[in-house]
Amino acid sequence: MDFNDSPEEAAYRARVRDWLAAHAPAHALAEGVALSDKEQVARGRAWQRALYDGGYAGITLPRALGGQGGTAIEGVIFAEEEARYAVPRGAYTAIGLGMAIPVIGRHGNDEQRARFVEATLKGEIVWCQLFSEPSAGSDLANLRTKAVRDGDDWVVNGQKLWSSWAHEADWGILVVRTDPRLPKHKGLTFFVIDMASPGIDVRPIRQISGASDFNETFLVDLRIPDANRIGAEGEGWACCMTVLMGERLGSGSGSKGRIEPLIDYVAATSGPDTLANEAAQLAFAQALAEERGAKYLEARLRTMVSRGENPGALAGMIKLAYATRQQQALGLAMEWRGYGAIASSGNDPETAALHYDYIWSSVMRIAGGADEVLRNQIAERVLGMPGEVRADKDIPFDQLV
């Protein structure tokens, strides 16, 4: 396998690099500058619009859906080059691009695709995901938020949790239970909802990092037009799988490598002799090998998707590896900075950002599928190991609660 750019890929990379050099600096966030959530989202919308105008929004999305119809490798190349700039990227744009558009594109109808895809690519719509619930734990299929049909509407009641950026979102993707007489993975239906609708109460959660980008979202007698249903009644679990595959394949996408900059930092601050230490060499070599391996596995699975193949549970390997590696790499970087990494001064925004990222990295061990859930899926569906005993299999949901 040749990991170097082909001549065509090298030419594409050069075009991307030139375009970014001309446009990204105006959108890049200055180091150490703290923005409010509203300001971050506004900057994210503006950068997304610039990408759209420049022909770089939805690079791998089929042209029929309004994308560029590019290859998976082109998407990887752009993400690598974009990562050189501190442009405003976050869940506030990633949920729309990596979750809402795929599920609407695959399960929605033409009217829904026309209404939401282009607007999302332009940064005009910011999305949130309304999946997790307090009583469901790591098993999404245990969700209890219910929707009851009332004429042309559905009336929804329930509570969602860990709704990233719901407090700034225009629209949400929502899965609810519409038929509790069926087993838990069935009887689920998928919707898109206008977050300004009456009956939605979003309450930010204060986190250990000091940020509040997660929320509790209460839905009380929320009315959703049936026209906002994605897919058929009972197709909710299939929609969720489409969303989660996009989320897992996108884990770490576009993030810059952390190990090579860390090696440069150590050489600059501790002297090159430090890198001659065998323990240090082993730690850096292992971390760098894992980082490179994850990068190429991601490229391979994205190529599968671009060919129309479904990587299935393999997508969970991307997310599982990224979450673990990210936390370990950040921990390694913290160790090299010593006690100063725990309580950095205001004059060291790089270390402060590292500390924030380290605290936040624990989220990825749970979000988008907890480590234990993903390991079970990989063991059963990729490695062919015996399945876990499931006492609730094929039991109607209303007999479980």
mmCIF file of C-alpha atoms in Angstrom:
data_model
loop_
_atom_site.group_PDB
_atom_site.id
_atom_site.type_symbol
_atom_site.label_atom_id
_atom_site.label_comp_id
_atom_site.label_asym_id
_atom_site.label_seq_id
_atom_site.Cartn_x
_atom_site.Cartn_y
_atom_site.Cartn_z
ATOM 1 C CA MET A 1 0.000 0.000 0.000
ATOM 2 C CA ASP A 2 1.453 3.359 -1.068
ATOM 3 C CA PHE A 3 0.678 6.058 1.491
ATOM 4 C CA ASN A 4 2.133 8.851 -0.640
ATOM 5 C CA ASP A 5 -0.061 11.133 -2.760
ATOM 6 C CA SER A 6 -0.590 10.065 -6.353
ATOM 7 C CA PRO A 7 0.116 12.835 -8.925
ATOM 8 C CA GLU A 8 -3.614 13.636 -9.028
ATOM 9 C CA GLU A 9 -3.843 13.742 -5.239
ATOM 10 C CA ALA A 10 -0.738 15.919 -5.003
ATOM 11 C CA ALA A 11 -2.313 18.368 -7.458
ATOM 12 C CA TYR A 12 -5.526 18.399 -5.434
ATOM 13 C CA ARG A 13 -3.564 18.981 -2.223
ATOM 14 C CA ALA A 14 -1.773 21.933 -3.847
ATOM 15 C CA ARG A 15 -5.088 23.504 -4.889
ATOM 16 C CA VAL A 16 -6.518 23.000 -1.410
ATOM 17 C CA ARG A 17 -3.407 24.440 0.211
ATOM 18 C CA ASP A 18 -3.555 27.542 -1.996
ATOM 19 C CA TRP A 19 -7.260 28.064 -1.319
ATOM 20 C CA LEU A 20 -6.842 27.674 2.432
ATOM 21 C CA ALA A 21 -3.882 30.061 2.468
ATOM 22 C CA ALA A 22 -6.079 32.662 0.798
ATOM 23 C CA HIS A 23 -9.215 32.172 2.919
ATOM 24 C CA ALA A 24 -8.567 30.377 6.222
ATOM 25 C CA PRO A 25 -6.482 33.062 8.028
ATOM 26 C CA ALA A 26 -9.438 35.455 8.057
ATOM 27 C CA HIS A 27 -11.514 32.866 9.902
ATOM 28 C CA ALA A 28 -8.826 31.384 12.172
ATOM 29 C CA LEU A 29 -9.259 31.859 15.908
ATOM 30 C CA ALA A 30 -6.414 33.612 17.701
ATOM 31 C CA GLU A 31 -4.653 31.475 20.313
ATOM 32 C CA GLY A 32 -5.874 32.106 23.840
ATOM 33 C CA VAL A 33 -8.949 34.111 22.813
ATOM 34 C CA ALA A 34 -12.104 32.830 24.511
ATOM 35 C CA LEU A 35 -15.370 33.187 22.638
ATOM 36 C CA SER A 36 -18.898 32.728 23.908
ATOM 37 C CA ASP A 37 -20.843 29.748 22.559
ATOM 38 C CA LYS A 38 -22.912 32.088 20.407
ATOM 39 C CA GLU A 39 -19.763 33.691 18.985
ATOM 40 C CA GLN A 40 -18.219 30.280 18.248
ATOM 41 C CA VAL A 41 -21.299 29.164 16.373
ATOM 42 C CA ALA A 42 -21.434 32.424 14.400
ATOM 43 C CA ARG A 43 -17.781 31.959 13.401
ATOM 44 C CA GLY A 44 -18.493 28.331 12.513
ATOM 45 C CA ARG A 45 -21.399 29.331 10.270
ATOM 46 C CA ALA A 46 -19.223 31.912 8.488
ATOM 47 C CA TRP A 47 -16.425 29.383 7.858
ATOM 48 C CA GLN A 48 -18.926 26.819 6.584
ATOM 49 C CA ARG A 49 -20.315 29.424 4.169
ATOM 50 C CA ALA A 50 -16.800 30.174 2.951
ATOM 51 C CA LEU A 51 -16.254 26.462 2.329
ATOM 52 C CA TYR A 52 -19.511 26.270 0.384
ATOM 53 C CA ASP A 53 -18.677 29.291 -1.752
ATOM 54 C CA GLY A 54 -15.211 27.869 -2.391
ATOM 55 C CA GLY A 55 -16.532 24.456 -3.473
ATOM 56 C CA TYR A 56 -15.214 22.619 -0.412
ATOM 57 C CA ALA A 57 -18.439 21.897 1.500
ATOM 58 C CA GLY A 58 -19.568 18.275 1.320
ATOM 59 C CA ILE A 59 -16.455 17.129 -0.548
ATOM 60 C CA THR A 60 -17.374 13.428 -0.489
ATOM 61 C CA LEU A 61 -21.134 13.982 -0.641
ATOM 62 C CA PRO A 62 -22.686 12.837 -3.952
ATOM 63 C CA ARG A 63 -23.404 15.641 -6.403
ATOM 64 C CA ALA A 64 -27.046 14.514 -6.467
ATOM 65 C CA LEU A 65 -27.253 15.601 -2.836
ATOM 66 C CA GLY A 66 -25.513 18.911 -3.445
ATOM 67 C CA GLY A 67 -21.990 17.799 -2.579
ATOM 68 C CA GLN A 68 -18.794 17.829 -4.606
ATOM 69 C CA GLY A 69 -18.782 14.120 -5.447
ATOM 70 C CA GLY A 70 -15.123 13.881 -4.468
ATOM 71 C CA THR A 71 -13.226 10.814 -3.335
ATOM 72 C CA ALA A 72 -12.658 9.734 0.249
ATOM 73 C CA ILE A 73 -8.965 10.515 -0.166
ATOM 74 C CA GLU A 74 -9.794 14.068 -1.261
ATOM 75 C CA GLY A 75 -11.840 14.445 1.897
ATOM 76 C CA VAL A 76 -8.896 13.234 3.977
ATOM 77 C CA ILE A 77 -6.484 15.562 2.160
ATOM 78 C CA PHE A 78 -8.698 18.569 2.772
ATOM 79 C CA ALA A 79 -9.114 17.683 6.449
ATOM 80 C CA GLU A 80 -5.340 17.334 6.839
ATOM 81 C CA GLU A 81 -4.657 20.709 5.247
ATOM 82 C CA GLU A 82 -7.523 22.439 7.058
ATOM 83 C CA ALA A 83 -6.145 21.178 10.388
ATOM 84 C CA ARG A 84 -3.149 23.490 9.878
ATOM 85 C CA TYR A 85 -5.457 26.422 10.706
ATOM 86 C CA ALA A 86 -7.417 27.116 13.885
ATOM 87 C CA VAL A 87 -10.645 27.582 11.942
ATOM 88 C CA PRO A 88 -13.907 27.290 13.903
ATOM 89 C CA ARG A 89 -14.782 23.615 13.722
ATOM 90 C CA GLY A 90 -16.864 21.818 16.304
ATOM 91 C CA ALA A 91 -19.918 19.740 17.010
ATOM 92 C CA TYR A 92 -22.060 22.733 16.043
ATOM 93 C CA THR A 93 -21.177 22.081 12.388
ATOM 94 C CA ALA A 94 -20.091 18.430 12.546
ATOM 95 C CA ILE A 95 -23.508 17.143 13.674
ATOM 96 C CA GLY A 96 -25.187 18.654 10.630
ATOM 97 C CA LEU A 97 -22.522 17.552 8.159
ATOM 98 C CA GLY A 98 -21.747 14.124 9.587
ATOM 99 C CA MET A 99 -25.107 13.039 10.997
ATOM 100 C CA ALA A 100 -28.104 15.071 9.767
ATOM 101 C CA ILE A 101 -27.161 15.139 6.089
ATOM 102 C CA PRO A 102 -26.337 11.395 5.877
ATOM 103 C CA VAL A 103 -29.583 10.329 7.552
ATOM 104 C CA ILE A 104 -31.735 12.749 5.543
ATOM 105 C CA GLY A 105 -29.882 11.799 2.371
ATOM 106 C CA ARG A 106 -30.427 8.079 2.885
ATOM 107 C CA HIS A 107 -33.791 7.845 4.636
ATOM 108 C CA GLY A 108 -35.487 11.180 3.870
ATOM 109 C CA ASN A 109 -37.608 12.171 0.864
ATOM 110 C CA ASP A 110 -36.812 14.604 -1.961
ATOM 111 C CA GLU A 111 -38.625 17.480 -0.260
ATOM 112 C CA GLN A 112 -36.641 16.996 2.943
ATOM 113 C CA ARG A 113 -33.350 16.734 1.066
ATOM 114 C CA ALA A 114 -34.107 19.957 -0.827
ATOM 115 C CA ARG A 115 -35.083 21.741 2.372
ATOM 116 C CA PHE A 116 -32.178 20.786 4.621
ATOM 117 C CA VAL A 117 -29.050 19.615 2.785
ATOM 118 C CA GLU A 118 -28.004 22.769 0.931
ATOM 119 C CA ALA A 119 -28.878 25.006 3.885
ATOM 120 C CA THR A 120 -26.725 22.847 6.156
ATOM 121 C CA LEU A 121 -23.808 22.872 3.729
ATOM 122 C CA LYS A 122 -24.035 26.680 3.663
ATOM 123 C CA GLY A 123 -23.932 26.892 7.456
ATOM 124 C CA GLU A 124 -27.456 28.306 7.590
ATOM 125 C CA ILE A 125 -28.694 25.450 9.811
ATOM 126 C CA VAL A 126 -26.903 24.262 12.955
ATOM 127 C CA TRP A 127 -28.032 20.867 14.243
ATOM 128 C CA CYS A 128 -28.050 18.989 17.521
ATOM 129 C CA GLN A 129 -28.562 15.285 18.193
ATOM 130 C CA LEU A 130 -31.348 14.204 20.568
ATOM 131 C CA PHE A 131 -30.604 10.534 21.263
ATOM 132 C CA SER A 132 -29.321 9.845 24.815
ATOM 133 C CA GLU A 133 -31.706 9.593 27.757
ATOM 134 C CA PRO A 134 -31.237 9.372 31.547
ATOM 135 C CA SER A 135 -32.915 5.976 31.814
ATOM 136 C CA ALA A 136 -31.319 4.389 28.741
ATOM 137 C CA GLY A 137 -27.686 4.387 29.855
ATOM 138 C CA SER A 138 -25.341 3.161 27.133
ATOM 139 C CA ASP A 139 -28.135 1.191 25.463
ATOM 140 C CA LEU A 140 -29.787 3.661 23.111
ATOM 141 C CA ALA A 141 -32.576 1.191 22.270
ATOM 142 C CA ASN A 142 -33.866 1.544 25.842
ATOM 143 C CA LEU A 143 -35.050 5.089 25.171
ATOM 144 C CA ARG A 144 -38.448 6.028 26.633
ATOM 145 C CA THR A 145 -39.306 9.341 25.024
ATOM 146 C CA LYS A 146 -42.552 8.623 23.227
ATOM 147 C CA ALA A 147 -44.517 10.085 20.372
ATOM 148 C CA VAL A 148 -48.245 9.575 19.825
ATOM 149 C CA ARG A 149 -49.918 10.280 16.490
ATOM 150 C CA ASP A 150 -52.562 13.047 16.591
ATOM 151 C CA GLY A 151 -53.920 13.819 13.115
ATOM 152 C CA ASP A 152 -51.112 15.195 10.946
ATOM 153 C CA ASP A 153 -48.882 15.727 13.984
ATOM 154 C CA TRP A 154 -47.011 13.659 16.535
ATOM 155 C CA VAL A 155 -47.113 14.681 20.200
ATOM 156 C CA VAL A 156 -43.800 14.029 21.946
ATOM 157 C CA ASN A 157 -43.038 13.800 25.665
ATOM 158 C CA GLY A 158 -39.768 12.825 27.293
ATOM 159 C CA GLN A 159 -36.260 13.901 28.210
ATOM 160 C CA LYS A 160 -32.994 13.805 26.304
ATOM 161 C CA LEU A 161 -29.530 14.147 27.792
ATOM 162 C CA TRP A 162 -26.004 15.133 26.636
ATOM 163 C CA SER A 163 -27.495 17.108 23.743
ATOM 164 C CA SER A 164 -24.349 18.787 22.420
ATOM 165 C CA TRP A 165 -24.904 22.429 21.422
ATOM 166 C CA ALA A 166 -28.708 22.087 21.619
ATOM 167 C CA HIS A 167 -28.749 25.558 23.208
ATOM 168 C CA GLU A 168 -27.468 27.058 19.934
ATOM 169 C CA ALA A 169 -29.060 24.659 17.440
ATOM 170 C CA ASP A 170 -31.680 25.573 14.858
ATOM 171 C CA TRP A 171 -32.825 21.998 14.259
ATOM 172 C CA GLY A 172 -32.420 18.630 15.950
ATOM 173 C CA ILE A 173 -32.424 14.998 14.876
ATOM 174 C CA LEU A 174 -34.654 13.025 17.227
ATOM 175 C CA VAL A 175 -35.465 9.353 17.797
ATOM 176 C CA VAL A 176 -38.533 8.418 19.844
ATOM 177 C CA ARG A 177 -40.624 5.366 20.665
ATOM 178 C CA THR A 178 -43.856 5.236 18.694
ATOM 179 C CA ASP A 179 -44.899 1.628 19.360
ATOM 180 C CA PRO A 180 -44.008 0.191 22.803
ATOM 181 C CA ARG A 181 -45.715 -3.104 21.961
ATOM 182 C CA LEU A 182 -42.722 -4.083 19.810
ATOM 183 C CA PRO A 183 -39.215 -5.173 20.963
ATOM 184 C CA LYS A 184 -36.960 -2.308 21.930
ATOM 185 C CA HIS A 185 -35.068 -1.970 18.630
ATOM 186 C CA LYS A 186 -38.364 -1.827 16.743
ATOM 187 C CA GLY A 187 -41.181 0.626 17.263
ATOM 188 C CA LEU A 188 -38.767 3.575 17.018
ATOM 189 C CA THR A 189 -39.311 6.468 14.617
ATOM 190 C CA PHE A 190 -36.976 9.265 13.522
ATOM 191 C CA PHE A 191 -37.790 12.975 13.139
ATOM 192 C CA VAL A 192 -36.187 16.344 12.551
ATOM 193 C CA ILE A 193 -37.470 19.078 14.845
ATOM 194 C CA ASP A 194 -37.361 22.856 14.806
ATOM 195 C CA MET A 195 -35.621 23.725 18.086
ATOM 196 C CA ALA A 196 -37.686 26.931 18.338
ATOM 197 C CA SER A 197 -40.922 24.912 18.607
ATOM 198 C CA PRO A 198 -43.111 25.358 21.733
ATOM 199 C CA GLY A 199 -42.588 22.502 24.202
ATOM 200 C CA ILE A 200 -38.770 22.359 24.029
ATOM 201 C CA ASP A 201 -36.836 23.355 27.160
ATOM 202 C CA VAL A 202 -33.024 23.244 26.802
ATOM 203 C CA ARG A 203 -31.001 23.420 30.021
ATOM 204 C CA PRO A 204 -27.175 23.657 29.727
ATOM 205 C CA ILE A 205 -25.083 21.358 31.948
ATOM 206 C CA ARG A 206 -22.062 22.877 33.683
ATOM 207 C CA GLN A 207 -19.051 20.609 33.043
ATOM 208 C CA ILE A 208 -15.765 20.050 34.860
ATOM 209 C CA SER A 209 -13.992 22.013 32.108
ATOM 210 C CA GLY A 210 -16.119 25.071 32.884
ATOM 211 C CA ALA A 211 -17.897 24.869 29.534
ATOM 212 C CA SER A 212 -21.593 24.110 29.035
ATOM 213 C CA ASP A 213 -21.804 22.654 25.554
ATOM 214 C CA PHE A 214 -23.899 19.679 26.767
ATOM 215 C CA ASN A 215 -27.551 20.044 27.675
ATOM 216 C CA GLU A 216 -30.591 18.382 29.104
ATOM 217 C CA THR A 217 -33.507 18.763 26.704
ATOM 218 C CA PHE A 218 -37.067 18.385 27.952
ATOM 219 C CA LEU A 219 -39.848 17.743 25.438
ATOM 220 C CA VAL A 220 -43.323 18.489 26.788
ATOM 221 C CA ASP A 221 -46.333 18.073 24.498
ATOM 222 C CA LEU A 222 -44.078 18.971 21.585
ATOM 223 C CA ARG A 223 -45.990 18.780 18.300
ATOM 224 C CA ILE A 224 -44.040 17.608 15.251
ATOM 225 C CA PRO A 225 -45.646 17.595 11.788
ATOM 226 C CA ASP A 226 -45.608 14.164 10.187
ATOM 227 C CA ALA A 227 -43.854 15.850 7.269
ATOM 228 C CA ASN A 228 -40.789 16.035 9.536
ATOM 229 C CA ARG A 229 -40.632 12.254 9.929
ATOM 230 C CA ILE A 230 -37.469 10.757 8.377
ATOM 231 C CA GLY A 231 -38.140 7.330 6.921
ATOM 232 C CA ALA A 232 -41.131 5.153 7.672
ATOM 233 C CA GLU A 233 -42.737 4.613 11.053
ATOM 234 C CA GLY A 234 -40.623 2.029 12.850
ATOM 235 C CA GLU A 235 -37.520 2.826 10.774
ATOM 236 C CA GLY A 236 -35.935 4.766 13.627
ATOM 237 C CA TRP A 237 -33.261 2.209 14.545
ATOM 238 C CA ALA A 238 -32.014 1.974 10.953
ATOM 239 C CA CYS A 239 -31.823 5.786 10.893
ATOM 240 C CA CYS A 240 -29.855 5.744 14.152
ATOM 241 C CA MET A 241 -27.372 3.272 12.684
ATOM 242 C CA THR A 242 -26.824 5.579 9.717
ATOM 243 C CA VAL A 243 -26.187 8.476 12.104
ATOM 244 C CA LEU A 244 -23.883 6.508 14.389
ATOM 245 C CA MET A 245 -21.828 5.098 11.526
ATOM 246 C CA GLY A 246 -21.221 8.653 10.300
ATOM 247 C CA GLU A 247 -20.363 9.784 13.817
ATOM 248 C CA ARG A 248 -17.926 6.923 14.390
ATOM 249 C CA LEU A 249 -16.236 7.198 11.004
ATOM 250 C CA GLY A 250 -15.849 10.916 11.593
ATOM 251 C CA SER A 251 -14.239 10.503 15.022
ATOM 252 C CA GLY A 252 -11.021 12.486 14.963
ATOM 253 C CA SER A 253 -11.493 13.407 11.327
ATOM 254 C CA GLY A 254 -9.517 16.527 10.566
ATOM 255 C CA SER A 255 -7.776 16.550 13.917
ATOM 256 C CA LYS A 256 -4.104 17.313 13.631
ATOM 257 C CA GLY A 257 -1.555 14.797 14.808
ATOM 258 C CA ARG A 258 -0.460 15.361 18.373
ATOM 259 C CA ILE A 259 2.660 13.226 18.711
ATOM 260 C CA GLU A 260 5.066 14.869 16.262
ATOM 261 C CA PRO A 261 4.398 18.361 17.716
ATOM 262 C CA LEU A 262 4.901 16.864 21.178
ATOM 263 C CA ILE A 263 8.274 15.406 20.168
ATOM 264 C CA ASP A 264 9.267 18.844 18.827
ATOM 265 C CA TYR A 265 8.131 20.418 22.111
ATOM 266 C CA VAL A 266 10.170 17.990 24.197
ATOM 267 C CA ALA A 267 13.259 18.510 22.041
ATOM 268 C CA ALA A 268 12.898 22.283 22.321
ATOM 269 C CA THR A 269 12.225 22.488 26.055
ATOM 270 C CA SER A 270 14.142 19.524 27.493
ATOM 271 C CA GLY A 271 16.950 19.222 25.004
ATOM 272 C CA PRO A 272 17.547 16.614 22.284
ATOM 273 C CA ASP A 273 19.328 14.306 24.768
ATOM 274 C CA THR A 274 15.977 13.667 26.438
ATOM 275 C CA LEU A 275 14.805 11.934 23.297
ATOM 276 C CA ALA A 276 17.743 9.529 23.575
ATOM 277 C CA ASN A 277 16.128 8.063 26.680
ATOM 278 C CA GLU A 278 14.814 4.597 25.786
ATOM 279 C CA ALA A 279 11.664 4.952 27.872
ATOM 280 C CA ALA A 280 10.831 8.214 26.104
ATOM 281 C CA GLN A 281 11.559 6.670 22.706
ATOM 282 C CA LEU A 282 9.263 3.725 23.452
ATOM 283 C CA ALA A 283 6.420 5.987 24.600
ATOM 284 C CA PHE A 284 6.680 8.261 21.567
ATOM 285 C CA ALA A 285 7.141 5.396 19.100
ATOM 286 C CA GLN A 286 4.058 3.577 20.356
ATOM 287 C CA ALA A 287 1.926 6.717 20.361
ATOM 288 C CA LEU A 288 3.074 7.738 16.884
ATOM 289 C CA ALA A 289 2.504 4.254 15.461
ATOM 290 C CA GLU A 290 -1.035 4.204 16.853
ATOM 291 C CA GLU A 291 -1.741 7.673 15.482
ATOM 292 C CA ARG A 292 -0.495 6.738 11.989
ATOM 293 C CA GLY A 293 -2.303 3.396 12.047
ATOM 294 C CA ALA A 294 -5.610 5.042 12.949
ATOM 295 C CA LYS A 295 -5.182 7.572 10.164
ATOM 296 C CA TYR A 296 -4.762 4.901 7.492
ATOM 297 C CA LEU A 297 -7.547 2.679 8.864
ATOM 298 C CA GLU A 298 -9.858 5.675 8.698
ATOM 299 C CA ALA A 299 -8.858 6.330 5.088
ATOM 300 C CA ARG A 300 -9.495 2.665 4.226
ATOM 301 C CA LEU A 301 -12.989 2.636 5.742
ATOM 302 C CA ARG A 302 -13.906 5.943 4.136
ATOM 303 C CA THR A 303 -12.895 4.433 0.808
ATOM 304 C CA MET A 304 -15.298 1.545 1.516
ATOM 305 C CA VAL A 305 -18.106 4.033 2.082
ATOM 306 C CA SER A 306 -17.294 5.936 -1.111
ATOM 307 C CA ARG A 307 -17.564 2.623 -3.012
ATOM 308 C CA GLY A 308 -21.045 2.074 -1.598
ATOM 309 C CA GLU A 309 -19.885 -0.582 0.871
ATOM 310 C CA ASN A 310 -21.066 -0.616 4.476
ATOM 311 C CA PRO A 311 -18.207 -1.007 6.989
ATOM 312 C CA GLY A 312 -20.737 -1.922 9.684
ATOM 313 C CA ALA A 313 -19.175 -2.563 13.071
ATOM 314 C CA LEU A 314 -15.717 -1.780 11.635
ATOM 315 C CA ALA A 315 -16.683 1.881 11.964
ATOM 316 C CA GLY A 316 -16.719 1.352 15.714
ATOM 317 C CA MET A 317 -13.003 0.549 15.591
ATOM 318 C CA ILE A 318 -12.286 4.083 14.370
ATOM 319 C CA LYS A 319 -14.181 5.639 17.236
ATOM 320 C CA LEU A 320 -12.863 3.216 19.862
ATOM 321 C CA ALA A 321 -9.246 3.684 18.770
ATOM 322 C CA TYR A 322 -9.569 7.474 18.496
ATOM 323 C CA ALA A 323 -11.136 7.937 21.928
ATOM 324 C CA THR A 324 -8.505 5.816 23.656
ATOM 325 C CA ARG A 325 -5.564 7.199 21.722
ATOM 326 C CA GLN A 326 -6.659 10.813 22.150
ATOM 327 C CA GLN A 327 -6.864 10.504 25.915
ATOM 328 C CA GLN A 328 -3.511 8.715 26.129
ATOM 329 C CA ALA A 329 -1.741 11.179 23.817
ATOM 330 C CA LEU A 330 -3.047 14.162 25.765
ATOM 331 C CA GLY A 331 -2.056 12.473 29.026
ATOM 332 C CA LEU A 332 1.461 11.974 27.650
ATOM 333 C CA ALA A 333 1.660 15.626 26.689
ATOM 334 C CA MET A 334 0.470 16.626 30.167
ATOM 335 C CA GLU A 335 3.130 14.458 31.804
ATOM 336 C CA TRP A 336 5.917 16.166 29.854
ATOM 337 C CA ARG A 337 4.723 19.565 31.015
ATOM 338 C CA GLY A 338 4.701 18.510 34.654
ATOM 339 C CA TYR A 339 2.631 20.280 37.305
ATOM 340 C CA GLY A 340 2.349 23.359 35.104
ATOM 341 C CA ALA A 341 -0.041 21.435 32.865
ATOM 342 C CA ILE A 342 -2.574 21.163 35.691
ATOM 343 C CA ALA A 343 -2.630 24.866 36.545
ATOM 344 C CA SER A 344 -1.207 26.732 33.585
ATOM 345 C CA SER A 345 -0.668 30.487 33.696
ATOM 346 C CA GLY A 346 -2.591 32.914 31.552
ATOM 347 C CA ASN A 347 0.579 33.488 29.562
ATOM 348 C CA ASP A 348 0.581 29.930 28.243
ATOM 349 C CA PRO A 349 -2.584 29.450 26.152
ATOM 350 C CA GLU A 350 -1.152 26.338 24.468
ATOM 351 C CA THR A 351 -0.882 24.465 27.772
ATOM 352 C CA ALA A 352 -4.275 25.784 28.888
ATOM 353 C CA ALA A 353 -5.809 24.432 25.681
ATOM 354 C CA LEU A 354 -4.053 21.107 26.243
ATOM 355 C CA HIS A 355 -5.497 20.885 29.751
ATOM 356 C CA TYR A 356 -8.989 21.624 28.443
ATOM 357 C CA ASP A 357 -8.661 19.003 25.694
ATOM 358 C CA TYR A 358 -7.441 16.407 28.206
ATOM 359 C CA ILE A 359 -10.456 16.931 30.450
ATOM 360 C CA TRP A 360 -12.817 16.901 27.478
ATOM 361 C CA SER A 361 -11.255 13.747 25.988
ATOM 362 C CA SER A 362 -12.997 11.571 28.582
ATOM 363 C CA VAL A 363 -16.288 12.427 26.853
ATOM 364 C CA MET A 364 -15.276 10.446 23.799
ATOM 365 C CA ARG A 365 -15.015 7.245 25.844
ATOM 366 C CA ILE A 366 -18.829 7.417 26.147
ATOM 367 C CA ALA A 367 -20.271 9.625 23.382
ATOM 368 C CA GLY A 368 -21.253 7.920 20.125
ATOM 369 C CA GLY A 369 -21.090 4.469 21.749
ATOM 370 C CA ALA A 370 -19.304 3.649 25.001
ATOM 371 C CA ASP A 371 -16.057 1.661 24.813
ATOM 372 C CA GLU A 372 -17.746 -1.445 26.230
ATOM 373 C CA VAL A 373 -20.600 -1.300 23.712
ATOM 374 C CA LEU A 374 -18.196 -0.942 20.792
ATOM 375 C CA ARG A 375 -15.977 -3.780 22.027
ATOM 376 C CA ASN A 376 -19.018 -6.056 22.190
ATOM 377 C CA GLN A 377 -20.039 -5.104 18.650
ATOM 378 C CA ILE A 378 -16.537 -5.635 17.268
ATOM 379 C CA ALA A 379 -16.185 -8.967 19.069
ATOM 380 C CA GLU A 380 -19.502 -10.291 17.769
ATOM 381 C CA ARG A 381 -19.800 -8.749 14.310
ATOM 382 C CA VAL A 382 -16.185 -8.399 13.189
ATOM 383 C CA LEU A 383 -14.388 -11.208 15.015
ATOM 384 C CA GLY A 384 -17.342 -13.631 15.026
ATOM 385 C CA MET A 385 -17.160 -14.351 18.750
ATOM 386 C CA PRO A 386 -20.225 -15.668 20.632
ATOM 387 C CA GLY A 387 -22.860 -13.039 21.292
ATOM 388 C CA GLU A 388 -23.660 -11.611 24.700
ATOM 389 C CA VAL A 389 -26.723 -13.158 26.391
ATOM 390 C CA ARG A 390 -29.627 -10.726 25.937
ATOM 391 C CA ALA A 391 -32.560 -11.497 28.211
ATOM 392 C CA ASP A 392 -34.656 -8.726 26.634
ATOM 393 C CA LYS A 393 -34.337 -10.002 23.054
ATOM 394 C CA ASP A 394 -37.672 -10.087 21.198
ATOM 395 C CA ILE A 395 -39.577 -9.042 24.350
ATOM 396 C CA PRO A 396 -42.110 -6.213 23.775
ATOM 397 C CA PHE A 397 -40.728 -3.002 25.243
ATOM 398 C CA ASP A 398 -43.829 -2.346 27.358
ATOM 399 C CA GLN A 399 -43.146 -5.639 29.180
ATOM 400 C CA LEU A 400 -39.611 -4.513 30.103
ATOM 401 C CA VAL A 401 -40.452 -1.254 31.862
#
